[in-house]
CSV table of C-alpha atoms in Angstrom, one decimal:
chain,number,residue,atom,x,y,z
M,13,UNK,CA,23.8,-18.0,-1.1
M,14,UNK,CA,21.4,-15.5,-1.6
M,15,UNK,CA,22.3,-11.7,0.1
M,16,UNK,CA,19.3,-10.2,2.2
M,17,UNK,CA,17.3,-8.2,0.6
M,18,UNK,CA,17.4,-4.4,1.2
M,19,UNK,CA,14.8,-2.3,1.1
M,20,UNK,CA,15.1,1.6,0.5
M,21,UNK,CA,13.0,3.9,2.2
M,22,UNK,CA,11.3,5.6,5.5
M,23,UNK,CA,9.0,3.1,7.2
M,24,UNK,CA,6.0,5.7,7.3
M,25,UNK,CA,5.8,6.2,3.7
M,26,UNK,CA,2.8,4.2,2.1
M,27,UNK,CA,4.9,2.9,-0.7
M,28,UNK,CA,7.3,1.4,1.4
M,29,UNK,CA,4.6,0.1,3.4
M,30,UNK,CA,3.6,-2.0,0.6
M,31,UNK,CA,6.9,-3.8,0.4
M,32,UNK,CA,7.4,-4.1,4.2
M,33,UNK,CA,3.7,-5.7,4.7
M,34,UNK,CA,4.4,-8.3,1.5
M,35,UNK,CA,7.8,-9.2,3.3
M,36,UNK,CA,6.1,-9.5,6.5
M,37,UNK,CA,3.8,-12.2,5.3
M,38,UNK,CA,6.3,-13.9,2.8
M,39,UNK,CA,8.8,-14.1,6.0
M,40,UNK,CA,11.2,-12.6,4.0
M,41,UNK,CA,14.4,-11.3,6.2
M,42,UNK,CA,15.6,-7.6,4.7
M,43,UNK,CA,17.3,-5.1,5.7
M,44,UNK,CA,15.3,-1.3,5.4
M,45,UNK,CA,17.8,1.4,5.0
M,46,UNK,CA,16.2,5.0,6.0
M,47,UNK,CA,15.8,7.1,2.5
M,48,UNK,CA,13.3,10.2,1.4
M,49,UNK,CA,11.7,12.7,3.3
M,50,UNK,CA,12.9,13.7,6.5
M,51,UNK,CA,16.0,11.7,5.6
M,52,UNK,CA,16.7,12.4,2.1
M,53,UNK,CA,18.9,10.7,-0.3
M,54,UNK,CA,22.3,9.4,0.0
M,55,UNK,CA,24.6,10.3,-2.3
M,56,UNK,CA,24.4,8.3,-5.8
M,57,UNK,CA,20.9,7.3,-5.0
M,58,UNK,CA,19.4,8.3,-8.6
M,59,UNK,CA,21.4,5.1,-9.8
M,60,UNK,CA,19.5,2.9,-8.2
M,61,UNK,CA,16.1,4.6,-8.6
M,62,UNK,CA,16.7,7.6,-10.9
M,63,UNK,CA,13.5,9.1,-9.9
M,64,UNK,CA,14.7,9.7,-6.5
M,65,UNK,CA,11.6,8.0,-5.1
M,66,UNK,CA,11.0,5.1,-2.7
M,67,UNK,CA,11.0,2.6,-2.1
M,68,UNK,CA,13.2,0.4,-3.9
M,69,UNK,CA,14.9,-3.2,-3.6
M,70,UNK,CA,18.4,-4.7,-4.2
M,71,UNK,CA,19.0,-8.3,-4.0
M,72,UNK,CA,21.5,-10.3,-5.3
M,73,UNK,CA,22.6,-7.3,-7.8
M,74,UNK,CA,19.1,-7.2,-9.4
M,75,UNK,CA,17.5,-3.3,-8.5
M,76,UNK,CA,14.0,-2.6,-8.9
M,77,UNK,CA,11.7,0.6,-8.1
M,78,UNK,CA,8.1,1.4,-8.3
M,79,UNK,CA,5.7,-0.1,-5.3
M,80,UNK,CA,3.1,-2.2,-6.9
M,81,UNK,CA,6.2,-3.7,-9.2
M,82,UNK,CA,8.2,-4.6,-6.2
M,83,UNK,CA,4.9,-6.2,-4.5
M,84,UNK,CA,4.3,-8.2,-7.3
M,85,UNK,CA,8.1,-9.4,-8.1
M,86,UNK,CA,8.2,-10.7,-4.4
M,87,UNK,CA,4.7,-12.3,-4.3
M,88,UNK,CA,5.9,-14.3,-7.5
M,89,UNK,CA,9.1,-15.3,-6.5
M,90,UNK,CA,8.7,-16.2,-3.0
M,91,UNK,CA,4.6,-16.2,-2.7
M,92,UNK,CA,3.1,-18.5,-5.7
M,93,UNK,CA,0.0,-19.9,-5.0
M,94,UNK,CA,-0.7,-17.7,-1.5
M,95,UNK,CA,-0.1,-13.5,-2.1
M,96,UNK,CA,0.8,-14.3,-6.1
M,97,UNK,CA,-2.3,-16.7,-7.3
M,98,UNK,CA,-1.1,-19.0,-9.8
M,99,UNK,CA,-4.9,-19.6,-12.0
M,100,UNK,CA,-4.0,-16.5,-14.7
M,101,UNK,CA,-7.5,-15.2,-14.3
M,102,UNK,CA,-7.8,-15.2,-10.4
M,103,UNK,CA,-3.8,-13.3,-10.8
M,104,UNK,CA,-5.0,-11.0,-13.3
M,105,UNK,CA,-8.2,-10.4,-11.0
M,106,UNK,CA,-5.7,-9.5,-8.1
M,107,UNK,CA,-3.5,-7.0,-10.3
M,108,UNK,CA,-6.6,-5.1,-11.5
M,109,UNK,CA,-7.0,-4.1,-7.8
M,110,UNK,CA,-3.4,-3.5,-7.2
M,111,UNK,CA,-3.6,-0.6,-10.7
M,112,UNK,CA,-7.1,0.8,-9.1
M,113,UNK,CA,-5.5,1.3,-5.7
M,114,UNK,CA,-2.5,3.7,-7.9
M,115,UNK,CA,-4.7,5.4,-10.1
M,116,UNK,CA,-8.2,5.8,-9.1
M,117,UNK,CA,-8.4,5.3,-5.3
M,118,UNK,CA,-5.2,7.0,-4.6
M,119,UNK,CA,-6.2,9.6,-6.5
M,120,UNK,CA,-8.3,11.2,-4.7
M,121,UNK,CA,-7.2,9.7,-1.1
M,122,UNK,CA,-3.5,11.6,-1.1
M,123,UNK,CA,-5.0,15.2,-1.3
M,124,UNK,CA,-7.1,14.4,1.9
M,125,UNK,CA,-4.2,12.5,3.2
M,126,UNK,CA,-1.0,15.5,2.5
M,127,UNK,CA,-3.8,18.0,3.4
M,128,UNK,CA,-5.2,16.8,6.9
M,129,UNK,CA,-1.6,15.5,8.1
M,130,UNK,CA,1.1,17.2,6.1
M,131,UNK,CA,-0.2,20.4,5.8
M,132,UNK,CA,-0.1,23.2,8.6
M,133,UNK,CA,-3.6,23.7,9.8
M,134,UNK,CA,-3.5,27.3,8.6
M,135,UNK,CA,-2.5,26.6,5.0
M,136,UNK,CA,-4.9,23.8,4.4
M,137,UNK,CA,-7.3,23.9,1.9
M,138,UNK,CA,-10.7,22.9,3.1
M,139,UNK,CA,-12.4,22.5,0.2
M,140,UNK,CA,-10.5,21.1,-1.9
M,141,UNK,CA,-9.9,18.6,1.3
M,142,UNK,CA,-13.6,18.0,1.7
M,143,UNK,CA,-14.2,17.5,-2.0
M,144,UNK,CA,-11.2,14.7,-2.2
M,145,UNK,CA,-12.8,13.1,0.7
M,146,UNK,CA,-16.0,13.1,-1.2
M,147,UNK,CA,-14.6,11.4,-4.0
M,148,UNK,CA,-12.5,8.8,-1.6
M,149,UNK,CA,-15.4,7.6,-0.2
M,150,UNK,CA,-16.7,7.2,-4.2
M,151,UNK,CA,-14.2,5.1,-4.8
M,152,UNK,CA,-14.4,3.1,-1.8
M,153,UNK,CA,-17.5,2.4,-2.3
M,154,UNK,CA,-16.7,0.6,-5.5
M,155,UNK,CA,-14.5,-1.7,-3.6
M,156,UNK,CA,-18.0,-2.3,-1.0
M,157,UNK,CA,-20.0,-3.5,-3.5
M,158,UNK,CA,-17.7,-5.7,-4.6
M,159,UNK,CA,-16.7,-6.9,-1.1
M,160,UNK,CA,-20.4,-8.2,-0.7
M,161,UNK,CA,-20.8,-11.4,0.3
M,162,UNK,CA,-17.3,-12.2,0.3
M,163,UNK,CA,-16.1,-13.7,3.5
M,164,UNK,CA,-12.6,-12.8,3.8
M,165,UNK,CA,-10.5,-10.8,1.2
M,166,UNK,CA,-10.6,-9.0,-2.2
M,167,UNK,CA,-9.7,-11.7,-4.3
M,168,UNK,CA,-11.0,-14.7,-2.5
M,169,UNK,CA,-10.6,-16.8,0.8
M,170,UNK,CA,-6.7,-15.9,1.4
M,171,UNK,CA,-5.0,-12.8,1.2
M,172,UNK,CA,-3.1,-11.5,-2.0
M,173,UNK,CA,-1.0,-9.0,-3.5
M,174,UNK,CA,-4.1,-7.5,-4.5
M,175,UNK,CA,-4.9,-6.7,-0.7
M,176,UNK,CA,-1.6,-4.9,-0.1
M,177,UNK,CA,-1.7,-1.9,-2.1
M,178,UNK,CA,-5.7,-1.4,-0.6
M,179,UNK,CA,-4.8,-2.3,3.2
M,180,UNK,CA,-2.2,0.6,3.2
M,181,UNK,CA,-4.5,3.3,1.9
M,182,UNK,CA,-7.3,1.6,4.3
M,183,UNK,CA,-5.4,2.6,7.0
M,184,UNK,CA,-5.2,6.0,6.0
M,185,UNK,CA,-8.9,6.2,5.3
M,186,UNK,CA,-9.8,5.0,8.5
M,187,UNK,CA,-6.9,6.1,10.2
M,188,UNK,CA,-8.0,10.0,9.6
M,189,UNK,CA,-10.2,11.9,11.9
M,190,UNK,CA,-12.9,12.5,9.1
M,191,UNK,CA,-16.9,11.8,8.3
M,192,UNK,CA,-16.9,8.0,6.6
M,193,UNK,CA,-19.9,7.0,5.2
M,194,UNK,CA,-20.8,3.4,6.3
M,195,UNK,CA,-19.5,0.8,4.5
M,196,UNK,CA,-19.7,-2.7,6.4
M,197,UNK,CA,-17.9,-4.8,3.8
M,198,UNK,CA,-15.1,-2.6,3.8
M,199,UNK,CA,-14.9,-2.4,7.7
M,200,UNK,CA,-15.2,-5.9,8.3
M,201,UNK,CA,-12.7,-6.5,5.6
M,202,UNK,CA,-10.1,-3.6,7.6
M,203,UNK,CA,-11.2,-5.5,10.3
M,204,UNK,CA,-9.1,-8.8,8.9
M,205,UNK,CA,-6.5,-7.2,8.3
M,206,UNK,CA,-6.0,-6.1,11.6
M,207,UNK,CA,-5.7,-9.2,12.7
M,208,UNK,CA,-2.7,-9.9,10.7
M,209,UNK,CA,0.6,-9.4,12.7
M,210,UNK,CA,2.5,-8.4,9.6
M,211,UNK,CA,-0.4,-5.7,9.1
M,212,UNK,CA,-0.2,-4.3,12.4
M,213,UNK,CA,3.7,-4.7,12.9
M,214,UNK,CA,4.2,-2.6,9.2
M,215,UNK,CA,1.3,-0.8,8.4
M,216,UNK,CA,-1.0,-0.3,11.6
M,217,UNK,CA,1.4,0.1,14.2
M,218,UNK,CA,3.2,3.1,12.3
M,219,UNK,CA,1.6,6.5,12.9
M,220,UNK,CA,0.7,8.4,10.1
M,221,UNK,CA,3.1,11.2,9.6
Protein backbone atom coordinates (compact mmCIF):
# COMPACT_ATOMS: atom_id res chain seq x y z
CA UNK A 1 0.00 0.00 0.00
CA UNK A 2 1.35 3.15 -0.97
CA UNK A 3 1.84 5.90 2.16
CA UNK A 4 0.34 9.51 1.24
CA UNK A 5 2.48 11.62 -0.05
CA UNK A 6 3.82 14.59 2.10
CA UNK A 7 4.57 17.64 1.01
CA UNK A 8 7.03 20.10 2.84
CA UNK A 9 6.38 23.70 2.85
CA UNK A 10 4.14 26.94 3.52
CA UNK A 11 1.19 27.04 1.07
CA UNK A 12 2.00 30.74 -0.04
CA UNK A 13 5.34 30.06 -1.31
CA UNK A 14 5.42 29.78 -5.23
CA UNK A 15 7.50 26.71 -5.22
CA UNK A 16 5.24 24.86 -3.16
CA UNK A 17 2.52 26.14 -5.24
CA UNK A 18 3.90 24.29 -8.09
CA UNK A 19 3.58 20.98 -6.33
CA UNK A 20 0.15 21.64 -4.71
CA UNK A 21 -1.43 22.81 -8.24
CA UNK A 22 0.15 19.41 -10.02
CA UNK A 23 -1.44 17.33 -7.16
CA UNK A 24 -4.56 19.22 -7.43
CA UNK A 25 -5.08 18.13 -11.03
CA UNK A 26 -3.45 14.58 -10.74
CA UNK A 27 -6.07 14.08 -7.62
CA UNK A 28 -3.26 13.13 -5.74
CA UNK A 29 -4.22 12.90 -1.68
CA UNK A 30 -0.99 14.41 0.35
CA UNK A 31 -0.47 15.65 3.32
CA UNK A 32 1.34 19.47 3.44
CA UNK A 33 3.28 19.88 6.54
CA UNK A 34 3.96 23.88 7.34
CA UNK A 35 8.00 24.44 6.73
CA UNK A 36 10.11 27.85 5.77
CA UNK A 37 9.48 31.34 6.38
CA UNK A 38 7.34 32.30 8.98
CA UNK A 39 7.53 28.74 10.19
CA UNK A 40 10.94 27.71 9.83
CA UNK A 41 12.47 24.38 9.90
CA UNK A 42 11.99 21.50 12.11
CA UNK A 43 14.74 20.05 13.55
CA UNK A 44 16.71 17.57 11.11
CA UNK A 45 15.16 19.18 8.12
CA UNK A 46 18.62 19.55 6.13
CA UNK A 47 18.38 15.63 5.74
CA UNK A 48 15.73 15.68 3.79
CA UNK A 49 16.50 18.76 1.74
CA UNK A 50 20.00 19.87 2.78
CA UNK A 51 19.42 23.22 1.30
CA UNK A 52 16.93 24.10 3.79
CA UNK A 53 14.54 25.04 0.98
CA UNK A 54 10.99 24.13 0.03
CA UNK A 55 9.21 22.41 -0.92
CA UNK A 56 10.00 18.92 -0.91
CA UNK A 57 8.23 15.34 -1.07
CA UNK A 58 8.41 11.99 0.80
CA UNK A 59 6.59 9.09 -0.37
CA UNK A 60 7.03 5.67 0.19
CA UNK A 61 10.84 6.44 1.64
CA UNK A 62 11.86 7.99 -1.79
CA UNK A 63 12.73 12.13 -0.92
CA UNK A 64 13.06 14.60 -3.47
CA UNK A 65 13.60 18.53 -3.51
CA UNK A 66 13.74 21.20 -6.16
CA UNK A 67 10.14 22.45 -7.63
CA UNK A 68 10.19 21.95 -11.33
CA UNK A 69 11.84 18.21 -10.35
CA UNK A 70 9.11 17.36 -8.08
CA UNK A 71 6.46 18.72 -10.90
CA UNK A 72 7.88 16.68 -13.33
CA UNK A 73 8.43 13.22 -11.14
CA UNK A 74 4.61 13.47 -10.32
CA UNK A 75 3.35 14.38 -13.83
CA UNK A 76 5.30 11.11 -15.04
CA UNK A 77 4.28 8.88 -12.54
CA UNK A 78 0.78 9.64 -11.99
CA UNK A 79 0.09 12.09 -15.20
CA UNK A 80 1.44 10.31 -18.58
CA UNK A 81 -0.20 11.29 -21.48
CA UNK A 82 -2.33 14.45 -19.71
CA UNK A 83 0.26 17.03 -17.46
CA UNK A 84 3.49 14.54 -18.57
CA UNK A 85 2.99 14.29 -22.61
CA UNK A 86 4.21 11.08 -23.68
CA UNK A 87 5.48 12.07 -27.77
CA UNK A 88 9.32 12.96 -26.66
CA UNK A 89 9.20 16.13 -28.63
CA UNK A 90 5.81 17.54 -27.42
CA UNK A 91 7.56 16.48 -23.50
CA UNK A 92 10.62 18.08 -24.29
CA UNK A 93 8.57 21.13 -25.72
CA UNK A 94 6.82 21.29 -22.26
CA UNK A 95 10.12 21.16 -20.14
CA UNK A 96 11.78 23.98 -22.14
CA UNK A 97 8.95 26.17 -20.62
CA UNK A 98 9.11 24.73 -17.26
CA UNK A 99 13.56 25.83 -17.32
CA UNK A 100 12.44 29.38 -18.84
CA UNK A 101 9.85 29.95 -16.06
CA UNK A 102 13.23 29.25 -13.38
CA UNK A 103 15.75 31.05 -15.12
CA UNK A 104 14.73 33.80 -17.38
CA UNK A 105 11.11 34.78 -16.31
CA UNK A 106 11.66 34.35 -12.70
CA UNK A 107 14.48 36.28 -12.99
CA UNK A 108 13.42 39.32 -13.27
CA UNK A 109 9.71 38.74 -11.80
CA UNK A 110 11.09 37.96 -7.97
CA UNK A 111 12.74 41.39 -7.53
CA UNK A 112 9.37 43.07 -8.36
CA UNK A 113 7.64 40.38 -6.51
CA UNK A 114 10.03 40.51 -2.79
CA UNK A 115 10.12 44.35 -3.51
CA UNK A 116 6.39 45.45 -3.91
CA UNK A 117 5.17 42.69 -1.17
CA UNK A 118 7.95 41.73 1.02
CA UNK A 119 9.69 44.77 1.43
CA UNK A 120 8.51 47.71 3.79
CA UNK A 121 7.36 50.49 1.69
CA UNK A 122 10.11 52.71 3.05
CA UNK A 123 13.04 50.41 2.20
CA UNK A 124 11.90 49.61 -1.29
CA UNK A 125 13.93 50.23 -4.08
CA UNK A 126 11.98 51.90 -6.81
CA UNK A 127 14.14 51.60 -9.45
CA UNK A 128 15.45 48.79 -9.35
CA UNK A 129 11.53 47.64 -8.91
CA UNK A 130 10.49 49.48 -11.97
CA UNK A 131 13.41 48.26 -14.10
CA UNK A 132 12.59 44.43 -13.02
CA UNK A 133 9.11 45.09 -14.07
CA UNK A 134 10.44 46.31 -17.32
CA UNK A 135 12.23 43.29 -17.99
CA UNK A 136 9.15 40.99 -16.67
CA UNK A 137 7.03 42.26 -19.04
CA UNK A 138 10.15 41.40 -21.69
CA UNK A 139 9.89 38.21 -20.92
CA UNK A 140 6.31 37.82 -20.97
CA UNK A 141 6.12 38.98 -23.98
CA UNK A 142 8.10 36.07 -25.39
CA UNK A 143 5.58 33.68 -23.95
CA UNK A 144 2.68 36.20 -26.07
CA UNK A 145 4.04 35.67 -29.18
CA UNK A 146 4.17 32.28 -28.77
CA UNK A 147 0.68 31.95 -27.28
CA UNK A 148 -0.71 33.35 -30.67
CA UNK A 149 -3.19 31.49 -32.15
CA UNK A 150 -3.17 28.91 -29.76
CA UNK A 151 -6.57 28.13 -28.32
CA UNK A 152 -5.94 26.81 -24.99
CA UNK A 153 -2.47 26.17 -23.32
CA UNK A 154 1.27 26.50 -23.80
CA UNK A 155 1.97 23.22 -25.09
CA UNK A 156 -1.21 22.38 -26.86
CA UNK A 157 -5.01 21.71 -26.34
CA UNK A 158 -4.67 20.25 -22.62
CA UNK A 159 -2.79 21.48 -19.86
CA UNK A 160 0.82 20.31 -18.89
CA UNK A 161 3.53 20.41 -16.53
CA UNK A 162 4.81 22.98 -18.71
CA UNK A 163 1.81 25.36 -17.60
CA UNK A 164 2.47 24.94 -13.90
CA UNK A 165 5.63 26.61 -13.22
CA UNK A 166 4.15 29.79 -15.71
CA UNK A 167 0.53 29.80 -13.99
CA UNK A 168 2.22 30.45 -10.47
CA UNK A 169 4.32 33.41 -11.56
CA UNK A 170 1.10 34.55 -13.67
CA UNK A 171 -0.58 35.03 -10.70
CA UNK A 172 2.02 37.09 -9.34
CA UNK A 173 2.24 39.19 -12.44
CA UNK A 174 -1.16 39.90 -12.54
CA UNK A 175 -1.79 39.63 -9.14
CA UNK A 176 0.42 42.93 -8.34
CA UNK A 177 -0.93 46.41 -8.43
CA UNK A 178 1.49 47.48 -11.36
CA UNK A 179 1.39 49.06 -15.16
CA UNK A 180 1.07 45.65 -17.57
CA UNK A 181 1.44 46.26 -20.95
CA UNK A 182 -1.35 44.44 -23.00
CA UNK A 183 -0.88 41.16 -23.86
CA UNK A 184 -4.16 39.35 -24.98
CA UNK A 185 -2.72 35.84 -25.49
CA UNK A 186 -1.35 35.81 -22.16
CA UNK A 187 -4.65 37.12 -20.44
CA UNK A 188 -6.84 34.93 -22.19
CA UNK A 189 -4.54 32.18 -21.36
CA UNK A 190 -4.62 33.42 -17.25
CA UNK A 191 -7.91 33.60 -18.05
CA UNK A 192 -8.11 29.46 -18.40
CA UNK A 193 -6.44 28.88 -15.78
CA UNK A 194 -8.77 30.51 -13.60
CA UNK A 195 -11.24 28.40 -14.51
CA UNK A 196 -9.38 25.46 -13.18
CA UNK A 197 -10.54 24.56 -9.55
CA UNK A 198 -7.15 23.11 -8.68
CA UNK A 199 -5.73 26.70 -9.93
CA UNK A 200 -7.92 28.72 -7.86
CA UNK A 201 -8.09 26.26 -4.74
CA UNK A 202 -3.83 26.29 -4.74
CA UNK A 203 -2.58 29.06 -6.51
CA UNK A 204 -5.39 31.84 -6.91
CA UNK A 205 -7.22 31.60 -3.78
CA UNK A 206 -3.89 32.17 -1.70
CA UNK A 207 -2.97 35.80 -1.19
CA UNK A 208 0.30 36.80 -1.96
CA UNK A 209 2.26 37.27 1.04
Amino acid sequence: MREMLRVWGRDNSINVQKVLWCCGELGLEHERVDAGGAYGFPEGYEEINPNRLVPAIEEDGFVLWESNAIVRYLAARYGAGTLWPEDTRARARADRWMDWQATALWEHLRPVFWGLVRTPPEERDEAAIEEARRKTAGAWAILERHLEGREEYVEGDALTMADIPLGVSARRWFGLDIERPPMPNLEAWYGRLLEREAFRDCVAGIPLT
